[in-house]
């Protein structure tokens, strides 16, 4: 017996395929939505964590800035106190500088040289005087530059020819001079002495 299918089987197959496709599409959409949702939540969590870390770092940076300012203020106060302490120490040490100055001038003045005026301003000393000759002045400059630990950097500012009346009939030609010299502080003299003592100790022994 021959059976003939009169139902529209092709239309039914297409319908089944459409339904299967629609179901697969719906499942894919749901799965994609779930992935997007999970990814969104993960990124939101990461952003929230990073914002918390940023807020913590900002707070810590503010604390460090405050500490840096406090340290800068403390350093400024320490520097000011050190400068004041040094000024007081220099004043205490400088009380005896006029004594050292006069003592050194007596030692370093060559014969035939006389001081007529002496003026000290800080560490600068202005000296006026007369000498029997220019050679005496040169000798004085060498003595002040090389032979005194308390005096340094002598500078001749003026020298002129003049005369001195020993008696009404005895006129002597002299050289009048003005010079400046630097008066060393006690700390500078001590430092120079320590340096000179250290040189022989560090010098290599000769065979």
CSV table of C-alpha atoms in Angstrom, one decimal:
chain,number,residue,atom,x,y,z
A,1,UNK,CA,0.0,0.0,0.0
A,2,UNK,CA,1.4,3.4,-0.9
A,3,UNK,CA,1.3,6.2,1.7
A,4,UNK,CA,1.3,9.8,0.4
A,5,UNK,CA,2.1,12.6,2.9
A,6,UNK,CA,-0.2,15.5,2.0
A,7,UNK,CA,1.0,17.7,4.9
A,8,UNK,CA,3.3,20.7,4.2
A,9,UNK,CA,6.4,19.1,5.7
A,10,UNK,CA,8.8,21.7,4.2
A,11,UNK,CA,6.9,24.5,5.9
A,12,UNK,CA,7.0,22.6,9.2
A,13,UNK,CA,10.7,22.1,8.9
A,14,UNK,CA,11.3,25.8,8.2
A,15,UNK,CA,9.2,26.6,11.2
A,16,UNK,CA,11.2,24.3,13.4
A,17,UNK,CA,14.4,25.8,12.2
A,18,UNK,CA,13.1,29.3,12.8
A,19,UNK,CA,12.1,28.3,16.3
A,20,UNK,CA,15.4,26.7,17.0
A,21,UNK,CA,17.2,29.8,15.6
A,22,UNK,CA,15.1,32.2,17.7
A,23,UNK,CA,15.7,30.1,20.8
A,24,UNK,CA,19.4,30.1,20.1
A,25,UNK,CA,19.4,33.8,19.5
A,26,UNK,CA,17.5,34.4,22.7
A,27,UNK,CA,19.9,32.3,24.7
A,28,UNK,CA,22.9,34.1,23.1
A,29,UNK,CA,21.3,37.5,23.9
A,30,UNK,CA,20.7,36.4,27.5
A,31,UNK,CA,24.3,35.0,27.8
A,32,UNK,CA,25.7,38.2,26.3
A,33,UNK,CA,23.7,40.3,28.7
A,34,UNK,CA,25.0,38.3,31.5
A,35,UNK,CA,28.6,38.7,30.3
A,36,UNK,CA,28.1,42.4,29.9
A,37,UNK,CA,26.5,42.7,33.4
A,38,UNK,CA,29.4,40.7,35.0
A,39,UNK,CA,32.0,42.8,33.1
A,40,UNK,CA,30.2,46.1,34.1
A,41,UNK,CA,30.1,45.0,37.8
A,42,UNK,CA,33.8,44.0,37.7
A,43,UNK,CA,34.9,47.3,36.2
A,44,UNK,CA,32.7,49.2,38.6
A,45,UNK,CA,34.4,47.3,41.5
A,46,UNK,CA,37.9,48.1,40.0
A,47,UNK,CA,37.0,51.7,39.6
A,48,UNK,CA,35.7,51.9,43.2
A,49,UNK,CA,38.8,50.3,44.5
A,50,UNK,CA,41.1,52.6,42.6
A,51,UNK,CA,39.1,55.6,43.8
A,52,UNK,CA,39.6,54.5,47.4
A,53,UNK,CA,43.3,54.0,46.8
A,54,UNK,CA,43.5,57.5,45.2
A,55,UNK,CA,41.7,59.0,48.1
A,56,UNK,CA,44.0,57.3,50.5
A,57,UNK,CA,47.1,58.4,48.6
A,58,UNK,CA,45.8,62.0,48.4
A,59,UNK,CA,45.3,62.0,52.2
A,60,UNK,CA,48.8,60.6,52.8
A,61,UNK,CA,50.3,63.2,50.4
A,62,UNK,CA,48.6,65.9,52.4
A,63,UNK,CA,50.0,64.5,55.6
A,64,UNK,CA,53.5,64.4,54.0
A,65,UNK,CA,53.1,67.9,52.8
A,66,UNK,CA,52.3,69.1,56.3
A,67,UNK,CA,55.3,67.2,57.7
A,68,UNK,CA,57.6,68.6,55.0
A,69,UNK,CA,56.5,72.1,55.9
A,70,UNK,CA,57.1,71.4,59.5
A,71,UNK,CA,60.6,70.1,58.7
A,72,UNK,CA,61.3,73.2,56.6
A,73,UNK,CA,60.2,75.4,59.4
A,74,UNK,CA,62.4,73.5,61.9
A,75,UNK,CA,65.4,73.7,59.5
A,76,UNK,CA,64.9,77.4,59.2
A,77,UNK,CA,64.7,77.8,62.9
A,78,UNK,CA,67.8,75.7,63.4
A,79,UNK,CA,69.7,77.8,60.8
A,80,UNK,CA,68.6,81.0,62.4
A,81,UNK,CA,69.7,79.7,65.9
A,82,UNK,CA,73.0,78.5,64.4
A,83,UNK,CA,73.6,81.9,62.8
A,84,UNK,CA,72.8,83.7,66.1
A,85,UNK,CA,75.0,81.4,68.0
A,86,UNK,CA,77.9,82.0,65.6
A,87,UNK,CA,77.3,85.7,65.8
A,88,UNK,CA,77.5,85.6,69.6
A,89,UNK,CA,80.7,83.4,69.4
A,90,UNK,CA,82.3,85.8,66.9
A,91,UNK,CA,81.5,88.8,69.1
A,92,UNK,CA,83.0,87.0,72.1
A,93,UNK,CA,86.1,86.0,70.2
A,94,UNK,CA,86.4,89.5,68.5
A,95,UNK,CA,86.7,91.3,71.9
A,96,UNK,CA,90.4,90.7,71.9
A,97,UNK,CA,91.0,91.5,68.2
A,98,UNK,CA,92.1,95.1,68.9
A,99,UNK,CA,94.8,93.7,71.2
A,100,UNK,CA,96.0,91.3,68.6
A,101,UNK,CA,95.9,94.0,66.0
A,102,UNK,CA,98.1,96.4,68.0
A,103,UNK,CA,100.5,93.6,69.0
A,104,UNK,CA,100.9,92.5,65.4
A,105,UNK,CA,101.5,96.0,64.1
A,106,UNK,CA,104.2,96.5,66.7
A,107,UNK,CA,105.9,93.2,65.5
A,108,UNK,CA,105.6,93.8,61.8
A,109,UNK,CA,106.5,97.5,61.5
A,110,UNK,CA,110.0,97.8,60.1
A,111,UNK,CA,112.4,100.4,61.4
A,112,UNK,CA,111.8,103.8,59.9
A,113,UNK,CA,108.0,103.3,59.5
A,114,UNK,CA,105.5,105.0,61.7
A,115,UNK,CA,101.7,104.8,61.9
A,116,UNK,CA,99.8,108.1,62.2
A,117,UNK,CA,96.2,106.8,62.0
A,118,UNK,CA,94.5,103.5,62.5
A,119,UNK,CA,90.8,102.8,61.9
A,120,UNK,CA,89.0,99.4,62.2
A,121,UNK,CA,85.6,98.7,60.6
A,122,UNK,CA,84.7,95.1,61.2
A,123,UNK,CA,87.6,93.0,59.8
A,124,UNK,CA,88.9,95.8,57.6
A,125,UNK,CA,91.7,98.0,59.1
A,126,UNK,CA,92.7,101.3,57.4
A,127,UNK,CA,96.2,102.3,58.2
A,128,UNK,CA,97.9,105.7,57.5
A,129,UNK,CA,101.5,106.3,58.2
A,130,UNK,CA,104.9,107.6,57.0
A,131,UNK,CA,108.1,105.8,56.1
A,132,UNK,CA,111.6,106.8,55.4
A,133,UNK,CA,111.4,105.3,51.9
A,134,UNK,CA,109.3,103.3,49.5
A,135,UNK,CA,111.4,100.2,50.4
A,136,UNK,CA,110.2,100.4,54.0
A,137,UNK,CA,106.6,100.4,52.8
A,138,UNK,CA,107.3,97.3,50.6
A,139,UNK,CA,108.8,95.6,53.6
A,140,UNK,CA,105.8,96.4,55.7
A,141,UNK,CA,103.5,94.9,53.1
A,142,UNK,CA,105.5,91.8,52.9
A,143,UNK,CA,105.5,91.4,56.7
A,144,UNK,CA,101.7,91.9,56.9
A,145,UNK,CA,101.2,89.4,54.1
A,146,UNK,CA,103.6,86.6,55.2
A,147,UNK,CA,104.6,87.0,58.8
A,148,UNK,CA,101.3,87.5,60.7
A,149,UNK,CA,98.6,84.9,61.4
A,150,UNK,CA,96.2,87.7,62.4
A,151,UNK,CA,96.7,90.0,59.4
A,152,UNK,CA,96.2,89.1,55.7
A,153,UNK,CA,95.7,90.6,52.2
A,154,UNK,CA,97.4,94.0,52.7
A,155,UNK,CA,96.5,96.5,50.0
A,156,UNK,CA,98.3,99.7,49.4
A,157,UNK,CA,95.8,102.3,48.4
A,158,UNK,CA,97.9,105.5,48.2
A,159,UNK,CA,101.5,106.6,48.5
A,160,UNK,CA,102.7,110.2,48.1
A,161,UNK,CA,106.0,112.0,48.7
A,162,UNK,CA,106.1,114.3,51.7
A,163,UNK,CA,108.4,115.9,54.2
A,164,UNK,CA,108.8,115.9,58.0
A,165,UNK,CA,110.4,118.8,59.9
A,166,UNK,CA,112.7,117.3,62.6
A,167,UNK,CA,113.9,120.8,63.5
A,168,UNK,CA,113.3,124.1,61.9
A,169,UNK,CA,116.4,123.6,59.7
A,170,UNK,CA,116.2,119.8,59.3
A,171,UNK,CA,113.6,118.7,56.7
A,172,UNK,CA,113.4,115.0,55.9
A,173,UNK,CA,111.7,113.6,52.8
A,174,UNK,CA,109.3,110.8,53.6
A,175,UNK,CA,106.7,108.6,51.9
A,176,UNK,CA,103.2,109.0,53.2
A,177,UNK,CA,101.0,105.9,52.7
A,178,UNK,CA,97.5,104.6,53.1
A,179,UNK,CA,96.8,100.9,53.1
A,180,UNK,CA,94.1,98.4,54.1
A,181,UNK,CA,94.6,95.0,55.7
A,182,UNK,CA,92.2,92.3,56.8
A,183,UNK,CA,92.1,91.3,60.5
A,184,UNK,CA,91.5,87.6,60.9
A,185,UNK,CA,89.0,86.2,63.5
A,186,UNK,CA,90.1,83.8,66.1
A,187,UNK,CA,88.2,81.0,64.5
A,188,UNK,CA,90.0,81.7,61.1
A,189,UNK,CA,93.4,81.7,62.8
A,190,UNK,CA,92.6,78.4,64.6
A,191,UNK,CA,91.4,76.8,61.3
A,192,UNK,CA,94.6,78.0,59.5
A,193,UNK,CA,96.7,76.6,62.3
A,194,UNK,CA,95.0,73.3,62.2
A,195,UNK,CA,95.4,73.1,58.4
A,196,UNK,CA,99.1,73.8,58.7
A,197,UNK,CA,99.5,71.2,61.4
A,198,UNK,CA,97.7,68.6,59.2
A,199,UNK,CA,99.9,69.1,56.2
A,200,UNK,CA,103.1,67.6,57.6
A,201,UNK,CA,101.2,64.7,59.0
A,202,UNK,CA,99.6,63.8,55.7
A,203,UNK,CA,102.8,64.4,53.6
A,204,UNK,CA,104.5,61.2,52.4
A,205,UNK,CA,107.8,60.3,54.1
A,206,UNK,CA,110.8,60.8,52.0
A,207,UNK,CA,113.4,58.0,51.7
